[in-house]
XYZ file of C-alpha atoms in Angstrom:
461
model
C -24.620 -73.962 -10.508
C -21.586 -73.095 -12.644
C -21.627 -74.127 -16.285
C -19.833 -77.441 -16.453
C -16.776 -78.278 -18.493
C -15.392 -81.753 -19.103
C -12.508 -83.643 -20.561
C -12.599 -84.260 -24.313
C -13.249 -88.005 -24.060
C -16.576 -89.808 -24.015
C -17.154 -91.870 -20.879
C -19.873 -94.246 -19.669
C -19.875 -92.977 -16.085
C -20.765 -89.314 -16.620
C -23.193 -87.418 -18.835
C -21.254 -85.000 -20.988
C -21.975 -83.583 -24.431
C -24.383 -85.898 -26.260
C -23.691 -85.593 -30.020
C -26.998 -87.164 -31.016
C -28.931 -84.714 -28.822
C -26.835 -81.848 -30.209
C -27.691 -82.836 -33.797
C -31.360 -83.387 -33.041
C -31.903 -80.147 -31.139
C -30.064 -77.990 -33.678
C -32.129 -79.344 -36.544
C -35.315 -78.889 -34.508
C -34.459 -75.230 -33.929
C -33.796 -74.704 -37.619
C -37.099 -76.362 -38.554
C -38.917 -74.133 -36.071
C -37.259 -71.002 -37.471
C -38.185 -72.069 -41.009
C -41.786 -72.649 -39.902
C -41.927 -69.158 -38.385
C -40.797 -67.634 -41.688
C -42.647 -67.282 -44.972
C -40.066 -69.377 -46.817
C -40.684 -72.720 -48.465
C -37.101 -73.882 -47.938
C -33.589 -72.719 -47.075
C -30.486 -73.382 -49.121
C -27.054 -72.988 -47.558
C -23.563 -72.551 -48.959
C -22.304 -71.240 -45.596
C -20.009 -73.718 -43.823
C -21.433 -73.095 -40.338
C -25.060 -73.246 -41.482
C -24.430 -76.518 -43.311
C -22.959 -78.000 -40.139
C -25.863 -76.729 -38.049
C -28.376 -78.250 -40.469
C -26.704 -81.567 -41.342
C -23.984 -82.173 -38.709
C -21.405 -82.719 -41.447
C -17.852 -81.432 -41.555
C -15.079 -81.961 -44.097
C -12.258 -79.880 -42.623
C -11.613 -76.194 -42.211
C -9.734 -76.048 -45.517
C -13.158 -75.908 -47.177
C -14.579 -73.036 -45.128
C -14.153 -70.326 -47.762
C -14.612 -72.425 -50.912
C -18.441 -72.315 -51.241
C -18.228 -75.784 -52.803
C -20.816 -77.561 -50.625
C -24.524 -76.864 -50.377
C -27.426 -78.123 -48.278
C -31.192 -77.806 -48.542
C -33.974 -77.995 -45.963
C -37.572 -77.980 -47.222
C -40.552 -77.538 -44.923
C -41.616 -80.940 -43.641
C -38.713 -82.748 -45.311
C -35.325 -84.069 -44.268
C -32.119 -82.133 -44.978
C -30.025 -82.927 -48.025
C -26.333 -82.076 -48.375
C -24.435 -82.216 -51.668
C -20.823 -82.625 -50.720
C -17.341 -82.591 -52.179
C -16.389 -85.768 -54.035
C -15.712 -88.721 -51.743
C -16.922 -86.777 -48.693
C -20.466 -87.683 -49.738
C -19.575 -91.383 -49.678
C -18.032 -90.929 -46.247
C -21.265 -89.358 -44.986
C -23.255 -92.284 -46.396
C -21.060 -94.698 -44.425
C -20.630 -92.797 -41.163
C -23.528 -90.341 -40.821
C -26.612 -92.509 -40.259
C -28.717 -89.483 -39.328
C -28.671 -88.562 -43.026
C -29.871 -92.020 -44.098
C -33.620 -92.192 -44.674
C -36.090 -93.651 -47.144
C -36.358 -92.198 -50.656
C -38.810 -92.999 -53.416
C -36.295 -94.532 -55.793
C -33.816 -95.951 -53.282
C -31.145 -93.425 -54.233
C -28.771 -91.953 -51.637
C -30.914 -89.870 -49.356
C -29.473 -87.050 -47.263
C -25.829 -87.270 -48.400
C -25.182 -86.871 -52.112
C -22.266 -85.971 -54.328
C -22.344 -82.476 -55.755
C -20.110 -79.481 -56.226
C -20.547 -75.795 -56.840
C -18.459 -73.492 -59.013
C -15.211 -73.350 -56.972
C -15.706 -69.595 -56.676
C -15.548 -69.250 -60.425
C -12.549 -71.509 -61.021
C -14.604 -73.889 -63.180
C -15.021 -72.776 -66.784
C -18.299 -70.820 -67.019
C -19.329 -72.986 -69.943
C -19.015 -76.228 -67.974
C -22.573 -75.904 -66.669
C -21.666 -76.373 -62.994
C -23.886 -73.524 -61.783
C -26.753 -74.868 -63.865
C -26.238 -78.340 -62.366
C -26.444 -76.930 -58.842
C -29.650 -75.077 -59.696
C -31.161 -78.153 -61.351
C -30.504 -80.331 -58.292
C -32.130 -77.798 -55.985
C -35.086 -77.110 -58.285
C -35.771 -80.830 -58.672
C -36.054 -81.227 -54.890
C -38.370 -78.241 -54.644
C -40.633 -79.650 -57.372
C -40.618 -83.113 -55.821
C -41.895 -81.678 -52.535
C -44.454 -79.408 -54.190
C -42.892 -76.087 -53.141
C -41.324 -74.975 -56.416
C -43.411 -71.798 -56.424
C -42.493 -70.745 -52.908
C -39.616 -68.483 -51.877
C -36.234 -70.141 -51.350
C -34.071 -68.501 -48.700
C -30.342 -68.574 -49.466
C -27.596 -67.481 -47.071
C -24.640 -66.954 -49.445
C -24.586 -67.469 -53.186
C -22.297 -66.882 -56.156
C -23.749 -64.856 -58.998
C -23.724 -67.698 -61.598
C -25.631 -69.953 -59.184
C -28.126 -67.184 -58.398
C -28.673 -66.596 -62.125
C -29.139 -70.321 -62.731
C -31.642 -70.680 -59.885
C -33.704 -67.821 -61.265
C -33.544 -69.401 -64.720
C -35.146 -72.492 -63.131
C -37.979 -70.257 -61.958
C -36.911 -70.277 -58.316
C -37.808 -67.206 -56.243
C -34.533 -66.566 -54.381
C -34.668 -64.381 -51.258
C -32.514 -63.786 -48.169
C -32.378 -66.869 -45.960
C -29.560 -65.928 -43.614
C -31.954 -64.456 -41.060
C -33.696 -67.823 -40.679
C -30.397 -69.534 -39.877
C -29.322 -66.807 -37.460
C -32.718 -66.861 -35.769
C -32.327 -70.607 -35.186
C -28.781 -70.265 -33.875
C -29.516 -67.278 -31.596
C -30.401 -69.406 -28.537
C -27.931 -72.173 -27.727
C -28.812 -75.709 -26.692
C -27.361 -77.184 -23.501
C -24.699 -79.054 -25.477
C -23.746 -75.957 -27.442
C -23.239 -74.047 -24.189
C -21.040 -76.836 -22.838
C -18.925 -76.837 -25.995
C -18.562 -73.057 -25.914
C -17.442 -73.183 -22.279
C -14.990 -75.972 -23.070
C -13.573 -73.918 -25.946
C -13.009 -71.040 -23.500
C -11.308 -73.381 -21.028
C -8.803 -74.272 -23.734
C -8.055 -70.570 -24.236
C -7.643 -70.183 -20.452
C -4.805 -72.699 -20.779
C -3.329 -70.875 -23.766
C -3.250 -67.603 -21.816
C -1.526 -69.353 -18.922
C 1.287 -70.418 -21.251
C 1.379 -67.033 -22.970
C 1.669 -65.183 -19.650
C 4.735 -67.243 -18.771
C 6.256 -66.721 -22.225
C 5.813 -62.958 -22.617
C 9.011 -60.955 -22.134
C 11.107 -58.374 -23.962
C 12.673 -59.847 -27.073
C 9.894 -62.163 -28.220
C 7.938 -61.276 -31.329
C 4.213 -61.028 -31.841
C 4.279 -63.881 -34.364
C 6.051 -66.125 -31.820
C 3.166 -65.518 -29.431
C 0.765 -66.558 -32.188
C 2.736 -69.765 -32.716
C 2.814 -70.590 -29.011
C -0.933 -70.092 -28.571
C -1.708 -72.129 -31.687
C 0.416 -75.045 -30.474
C -1.210 -75.066 -27.035
C -4.678 -75.110 -28.565
C -3.932 -77.798 -31.135
C -2.254 -79.932 -28.451
C -5.463 -79.636 -26.431
C -7.519 -80.814 -29.409
C -8.628 -77.600 -31.077
C -10.324 -78.219 -34.392
C -9.221 -74.906 -35.871
C -7.249 -71.891 -34.692
C -8.950 -69.201 -36.714
C -6.645 -66.446 -35.605
C -4.617 -64.902 -32.825
C -4.552 -61.130 -32.756
C -1.221 -60.207 -31.147
C -0.848 -56.431 -30.793
C 1.929 -54.727 -28.839
C 3.546 -51.387 -28.111
C 2.625 -48.436 -30.276
C 0.598 -50.761 -32.531
C -2.078 -50.804 -29.822
C -3.530 -47.441 -30.829
C -5.156 -47.447 -33.274
C -5.956 -51.170 -33.168
C -4.739 -52.709 -36.478
C -6.569 -56.068 -36.023
C -3.602 -58.109 -37.316
C -0.395 -59.433 -35.745
C 3.084 -58.631 -37.045
C 6.696 -59.641 -36.418
C 7.247 -56.705 -34.055
C 9.735 -57.266 -31.229
C 8.131 -56.766 -27.828
C 9.977 -54.233 -25.661
C 10.177 -53.436 -21.922
C 7.140 -51.502 -20.741
C 5.001 -52.456 -23.744
C 1.279 -53.050 -23.497
C 0.305 -56.181 -25.378
C -3.211 -57.423 -26.047
C -4.341 -60.624 -27.678
C -7.554 -62.019 -29.134
C -7.678 -65.818 -29.360
C -10.171 -67.273 -31.820
C -10.427 -71.030 -32.178
C -12.945 -73.809 -32.610
C -13.766 -76.793 -30.395
C -16.049 -79.196 -32.264
C -17.102 -76.227 -34.365
C -17.800 -73.876 -31.444
C -15.758 -70.707 -31.370
C -14.094 -68.348 -28.961
C -13.440 -64.617 -29.163
C -11.400 -63.816 -26.074
C -9.149 -60.759 -25.501
C -6.697 -60.138 -22.688
C -4.235 -57.277 -22.121
C -0.837 -57.500 -20.419
C 1.952 -55.102 -19.565
C 5.408 -56.504 -20.289
C 7.825 -55.906 -17.423
C 6.017 -52.820 -16.164
C 3.079 -50.538 -16.843
C 2.923 -46.765 -16.971
C 0.286 -44.792 -15.109
C -1.341 -44.013 -18.444
C -1.558 -47.704 -19.297
C -3.046 -48.610 -15.942
C -5.573 -45.780 -16.168
C -6.617 -46.961 -19.643
C -7.054 -50.507 -18.364
C -9.083 -49.357 -15.370
C -11.446 -47.431 -17.616
C -11.700 -50.312 -20.092
C -12.550 -52.655 -17.203
C -15.156 -50.271 -15.822
C -17.029 -50.180 -19.121
C -16.948 -53.992 -19.198
C -18.233 -54.379 -15.651
C -21.046 -51.886 -16.203
C -22.157 -53.845 -19.273
C -22.026 -57.262 -17.580
C -24.071 -55.925 -14.666
C -26.955 -55.208 -17.067
C -27.051 -58.634 -18.755
C -30.220 -60.555 -17.933
C -33.291 -61.825 -19.802
C -35.450 -58.915 -20.920
C -32.613 -56.405 -21.147
C -31.747 -55.170 -24.634
C -28.641 -54.548 -26.653
C -29.521 -50.840 -26.484
C -29.350 -50.988 -22.669
C -25.838 -52.430 -22.839
C -24.348 -50.019 -25.386
C -25.781 -47.041 -23.501
C -23.084 -47.463 -20.836
C -20.283 -47.482 -23.401
C -18.617 -44.283 -24.641
C -19.520 -42.650 -27.918
C -16.968 -42.754 -30.734
C -16.098 -39.085 -30.322
C -15.146 -39.670 -26.673
C -12.153 -41.799 -27.639
C -10.885 -40.170 -30.784
C -13.102 -41.301 -33.670
C -15.423 -39.170 -35.793
C -18.372 -41.562 -35.820
C -19.532 -45.059 -34.896
C -18.547 -46.556 -38.240
C -14.956 -45.431 -37.739
C -14.950 -46.836 -34.189
C -16.845 -50.030 -35.029
C -15.960 -53.167 -33.024
C -13.976 -51.337 -30.337
C -16.936 -51.061 -27.947
C -18.772 -54.087 -29.233
C -20.651 -57.295 -28.553
C -21.621 -60.258 -30.696
C -23.117 -63.706 -30.435
C -20.697 -66.626 -30.475
C -21.474 -70.137 -31.719
C -20.482 -72.021 -34.842
C -19.392 -68.608 -36.138
C -17.506 -65.816 -34.417
C -20.146 -63.179 -35.116
C -23.770 -64.218 -34.630
C -26.851 -62.590 -33.151
C -27.199 -60.512 -31.053
C -24.972 -57.598 -32.081
C -24.122 -54.809 -29.612
C -22.919 -51.560 -31.147
C -23.795 -47.893 -30.956
C -23.863 -48.061 -34.757
C -27.139 -50.048 -34.768
C -28.348 -51.041 -31.300
C -29.984 -47.800 -30.085
C -32.370 -47.741 -33.062
C -32.630 -51.534 -33.547
C -32.427 -53.116 -30.086
C -32.513 -56.879 -29.627
C -33.942 -58.468 -26.488
C -31.630 -60.731 -24.473
C -32.940 -64.214 -23.706
C -31.837 -67.085 -21.517
C -29.494 -69.374 -23.434
C -27.831 -66.670 -25.504
C -24.038 -66.735 -25.553
C -22.161 -63.629 -26.608
C -18.895 -61.767 -26.214
C -18.599 -58.206 -24.920
C -15.519 -56.186 -25.927
C -14.246 -52.871 -24.592
C -11.271 -50.733 -25.591
C -9.682 -47.556 -24.314
C -6.699 -45.633 -25.723
C -4.226 -44.374 -23.128
C -3.485 -40.705 -22.584
C 0.120 -41.240 -23.742
C -1.161 -41.372 -27.328
C 0.205 -44.796 -28.250
C -0.809 -47.515 -25.812
C -4.273 -48.925 -25.131
C -6.231 -51.574 -23.245
C -8.576 -54.219 -24.637
C -10.750 -56.683 -22.687
C -13.292 -59.247 -23.842
C -15.536 -61.547 -21.836
C -17.880 -64.254 -23.097
C -21.115 -64.592 -21.140
C -24.034 -67.000 -21.027
C -27.417 -65.453 -20.263
C -28.988 -67.342 -17.348
C -32.485 -67.189 -15.853
C -31.558 -64.349 -13.503
C -28.419 -62.764 -14.968
C -25.363 -64.178 -16.667
C -22.265 -66.285 -16.143
C -18.850 -65.353 -17.510
C -17.102 -68.318 -19.142
C -13.782 -66.613 -19.960
C -11.854 -67.252 -16.764
C -8.270 -66.014 -17.201
C -7.808 -63.140 -14.695
C -8.685 -59.705 -16.057
C -9.941 -57.610 -13.146
C -6.542 -55.870 -12.926
C -3.812 -55.246 -15.483
C -1.394 -58.180 -15.294
C 2.342 -57.585 -15.626
C 4.165 -60.368 -17.470
C 7.870 -61.059 -17.730
C 10.802 -61.221 -15.368
C 10.795 -59.381 -12.042
C 13.704 -56.923 -11.961
C 15.769 -56.157 -8.858
C 17.728 -53.028 -8.031
C 20.160 -52.249 -5.216
C 17.211 -50.805 -3.355
C 14.902 -53.775 -3.856
C 12.332 -54.811 -6.447
C 11.877 -52.487 -9.413
C 8.428 -50.943 -9.338
C 6.179 -52.505 -11.971
C 4.294 -49.229 -12.253
C 6.808 -47.128 -14.131
C 7.401 -45.336 -17.409
C 9.146 -47.297 -20.138
C 11.764 -44.525 -20.484
C 13.972 -44.833 -17.402
C 14.746 -41.139 -16.952
C 11.046 -40.415 -16.464
C 11.158 -42.495 -13.293
C 13.711 -40.303 -11.505
C 13.082 -36.892 -9.991
C 15.959 -35.297 -11.893
C 14.919 -36.900 -15.165
C 11.321 -35.742 -14.858
C 12.435 -32.224 -14.020
C 14.818 -32.115 -16.974
C 12.180 -33.393 -19.353
C 9.683 -30.798 -18.188
C 12.221 -27.982 -18.523
C 12.051 -27.208 -14.827
C 14.796 -26.383 -12.289
C 17.812 -28.646 -12.329
C 17.617 -29.249 -16.057
C 20.572 -31.410 -16.968
C 22.985 -30.618 -19.765
C 22.673 -32.787 -22.866
C 24.836 -35.871 -22.794
C 28.419 -35.041 -23.858
C 27.970 -31.264 -23.586
C 30.422 -29.242 -21.529
C 29.154 -27.067 -18.710
C 29.506 -23.341 -19.271
C 31.947 -21.298 -17.141
C 29.922 -18.128 -17.728
């Protein structure tokens, strides 16, 4: 059965995403990962980990601020210290954080703030206050001597925690271990997020033509996604023309021209769950070099997808992809993320990671319920264009299902269809018109029939 997608509304006549089940199962997975570790507790400043642990959210404006923090101690309930009045909001509207405490104080949702990435005066004692709050909880639950796993931390907070006698170690692996396998509701949300990008690509395909700019494409995609209810458009990579090789990983205000390749990566969030979803188009027409690059890029993708099943490893997948030296890079670090795969969930890049940089020596086993994106890239032989494809897949009991549905098996040509006196203009053509005529090709190659330069008189000699 295909993975189901639904409308965004809650209804009484159909089982869709169940938020309470989503919250319960995520926390259960995190507890299990903590129990498998040697840690006494995990402390998070990472926005996605806090949401996974506590099911709280205060807007994407806060994603890079490191102002919130949450703690989960073995055998205890999670506690989140949140930004100002957000804590009061959680107390009113997040009953799953409301539980009995010894002194009747607010339980799982409390006011607290970290150092604003250093913006607070160092002498204000904010870092020390954070450390004191955490240390007090550890002492209250009798685990003050055990290791505390932290995902991200600012240096003043780390120093303050150690001054409290807390043994601070890496905790990010516990969170990523918990998030590696998705729950049924997470898979539904990830598929729904992809469906929204399907719609964005439909609009983009109709919009693409010579004369529009990369940044206009970004604006169009963002509007479509927000109109559909996207929580956050993290980014739209819009790359066209000679910017395609090497891949710059950032859009510009470049004007798209006839015969350009153009590839896009659409990254957004639906109820926290992300997409990473590339497609490549030719605008007006495609050269033979562009089509050949796309065909090769697609072949690498299809070979990788064919290997995805429980028990396969990331090393198996990357083995079918080309080495860095085969497409113009000196080593795998220089070519990183061009032939690539990564888990997708509340963050864009989660476990497992697929790359020749690490996977052959450190393979990870694929399991049912994993959701990840596979990305391939190939530079064209013309030296300036390239193709880029990305598919998101869910690992099933006997293989996988692709949840990125906008057509990508062949290179799509976008833009107006042109007509000549002899009929439709071939969409497989060079962007320079003279290279599409017999005389022009001969002249360019220096062969017989070489034409005189424009404006030059023919010799009588």
